[in-house]
């Protein structure tokens, strides 16, 4: 009898802790978050026509992308001529 009471009491204690831990999570969902309007503008504005500069930049980007895609990798060895000088120095104070 004593064992059954202890088991029931411990289960009730565990359930009360779980309920207390999950209650703030459930109440936090009660109010939806909405974005504040920033001005008197329409929500869905019509797209603005692109300027000549934007069209030119987009065209250059497409050309560069095509050149990179069609580029042939160079498999040759590149020789670099350098003048390397070794300096051994000792400083006395």
CSV table of C-alpha atoms in Angstrom, one decimal:
chain,number,residue,atom,x,y,z
A,1,UNK,CA,0.0,0.0,0.0
A,2,UNK,CA,2.8,2.4,0.9
A,3,UNK,CA,4.6,1.5,-2.4
A,4,UNK,CA,1.5,2.3,-4.5
A,5,UNK,CA,1.2,5.7,-2.7
A,6,UNK,CA,4.8,6.6,-3.3
A,7,UNK,CA,4.6,5.6,-7.0
A,8,UNK,CA,1.4,7.6,-7.5
A,9,UNK,CA,2.8,10.6,-5.7
A,10,UNK,CA,6.0,10.6,-7.8
A,11,UNK,CA,4.1,10.3,-11.0
A,12,UNK,CA,1.9,13.3,-10.0
A,13,UNK,CA,5.0,15.2,-9.1
A,14,UNK,CA,6.7,14.5,-12.5
A,15,UNK,CA,3.5,15.4,-14.4
A,16,UNK,CA,3.2,18.7,-12.5
A,17,UNK,CA,6.8,19.6,-13.4
A,18,UNK,CA,6.2,18.8,-17.0
A,19,UNK,CA,3.0,20.7,-17.1
A,20,UNK,CA,4.7,23.7,-15.4
A,21,UNK,CA,7.5,23.6,-17.9
A,22,UNK,CA,5.3,23.3,-21.0
A,23,UNK,CA,2.7,25.9,-20.0
A,24,UNK,CA,4.8,29.0,-20.9
A,25,UNK,CA,5.5,27.5,-24.3
A,26,UNK,CA,1.8,27.1,-25.0
A,27,UNK,CA,0.9,30.6,-23.8
A,28,UNK,CA,3.6,32.2,-25.9
A,29,UNK,CA,1.8,31.2,-29.1
A,30,UNK,CA,-1.4,33.0,-28.2
A,31,UNK,CA,-0.7,36.3,-30.1
A,32,UNK,CA,0.4,36.3,-33.8
A,33,UNK,CA,3.3,38.6,-34.7
A,34,UNK,CA,2.5,41.1,-37.4
A,35,UNK,CA,4.8,43.3,-39.3
A,36,UNK,CA,4.2,47.0,-38.7
A,37,UNK,CA,3.5,49.0,-41.9
A,38,UNK,CA,6.4,51.4,-42.7
A,39,UNK,CA,4.6,53.9,-44.8
A,40,UNK,CA,1.5,54.6,-46.9
A,41,UNK,CA,2.8,52.6,-49.9
A,42,UNK,CA,0.8,49.8,-51.4
A,43,UNK,CA,1.6,46.2,-50.3
A,44,UNK,CA,2.2,44.9,-53.8
A,45,UNK,CA,3.8,47.5,-56.0
A,46,UNK,CA,4.2,47.1,-59.7
A,47,UNK,CA,7.8,46.3,-60.8
A,48,UNK,CA,9.8,49.3,-61.9
A,49,UNK,CA,11.2,49.2,-65.4
A,50,UNK,CA,15.0,48.6,-65.4
A,51,UNK,CA,17.2,51.5,-66.2
A,52,UNK,CA,19.8,51.4,-69.0
A,53,UNK,CA,22.6,51.0,-66.5
A,54,UNK,CA,20.9,48.0,-64.9
A,55,UNK,CA,20.3,46.4,-68.3
A,56,UNK,CA,23.9,47.0,-69.3
A,57,UNK,CA,25.3,45.5,-66.1
A,58,UNK,CA,23.0,42.5,-66.5
A,59,UNK,CA,24.2,42.0,-70.0
A,60,UNK,CA,27.8,42.2,-69.0
A,61,UNK,CA,27.2,39.7,-66.2
A,62,UNK,CA,25.6,37.3,-68.7
A,63,UNK,CA,28.5,37.7,-71.1
A,64,UNK,CA,31.0,37.0,-68.3
A,65,UNK,CA,29.1,34.0,-67.2
A,66,UNK,CA,29.1,32.6,-70.7
A,67,UNK,CA,32.8,33.2,-71.1
A,68,UNK,CA,33.5,31.4,-67.8
A,69,UNK,CA,31.3,28.5,-68.8
A,70,UNK,CA,32.9,28.2,-72.2
A,71,UNK,CA,36.5,28.8,-71.0
A,72,UNK,CA,39.1,26.1,-71.8
A,73,UNK,CA,41.4,25.3,-68.9
A,74,UNK,CA,45.1,25.8,-69.6
A,75,UNK,CA,47.0,22.6,-68.8
A,76,UNK,CA,50.5,24.1,-69.3
A,77,UNK,CA,53.2,24.7,-66.7
A,78,UNK,CA,53.8,28.3,-65.9
A,79,UNK,CA,57.4,29.2,-65.3
A,80,UNK,CA,58.1,32.2,-63.1
A,81,UNK,CA,61.5,33.8,-63.0
A,82,UNK,CA,62.4,35.3,-59.6
A,83,UNK,CA,65.5,36.8,-58.0
A,84,UNK,CA,65.7,35.2,-54.6
A,85,UNK,CA,68.3,36.6,-52.2
A,86,UNK,CA,69.2,34.9,-48.9
A,87,UNK,CA,70.3,37.2,-46.2
A,88,UNK,CA,71.9,35.9,-43.1
A,89,UNK,CA,72.3,38.6,-40.5
A,90,UNK,CA,73.5,38.8,-37.0
A,91,UNK,CA,72.7,41.8,-34.9
A,92,UNK,CA,74.9,42.8,-31.9
A,93,UNK,CA,73.8,45.4,-29.4
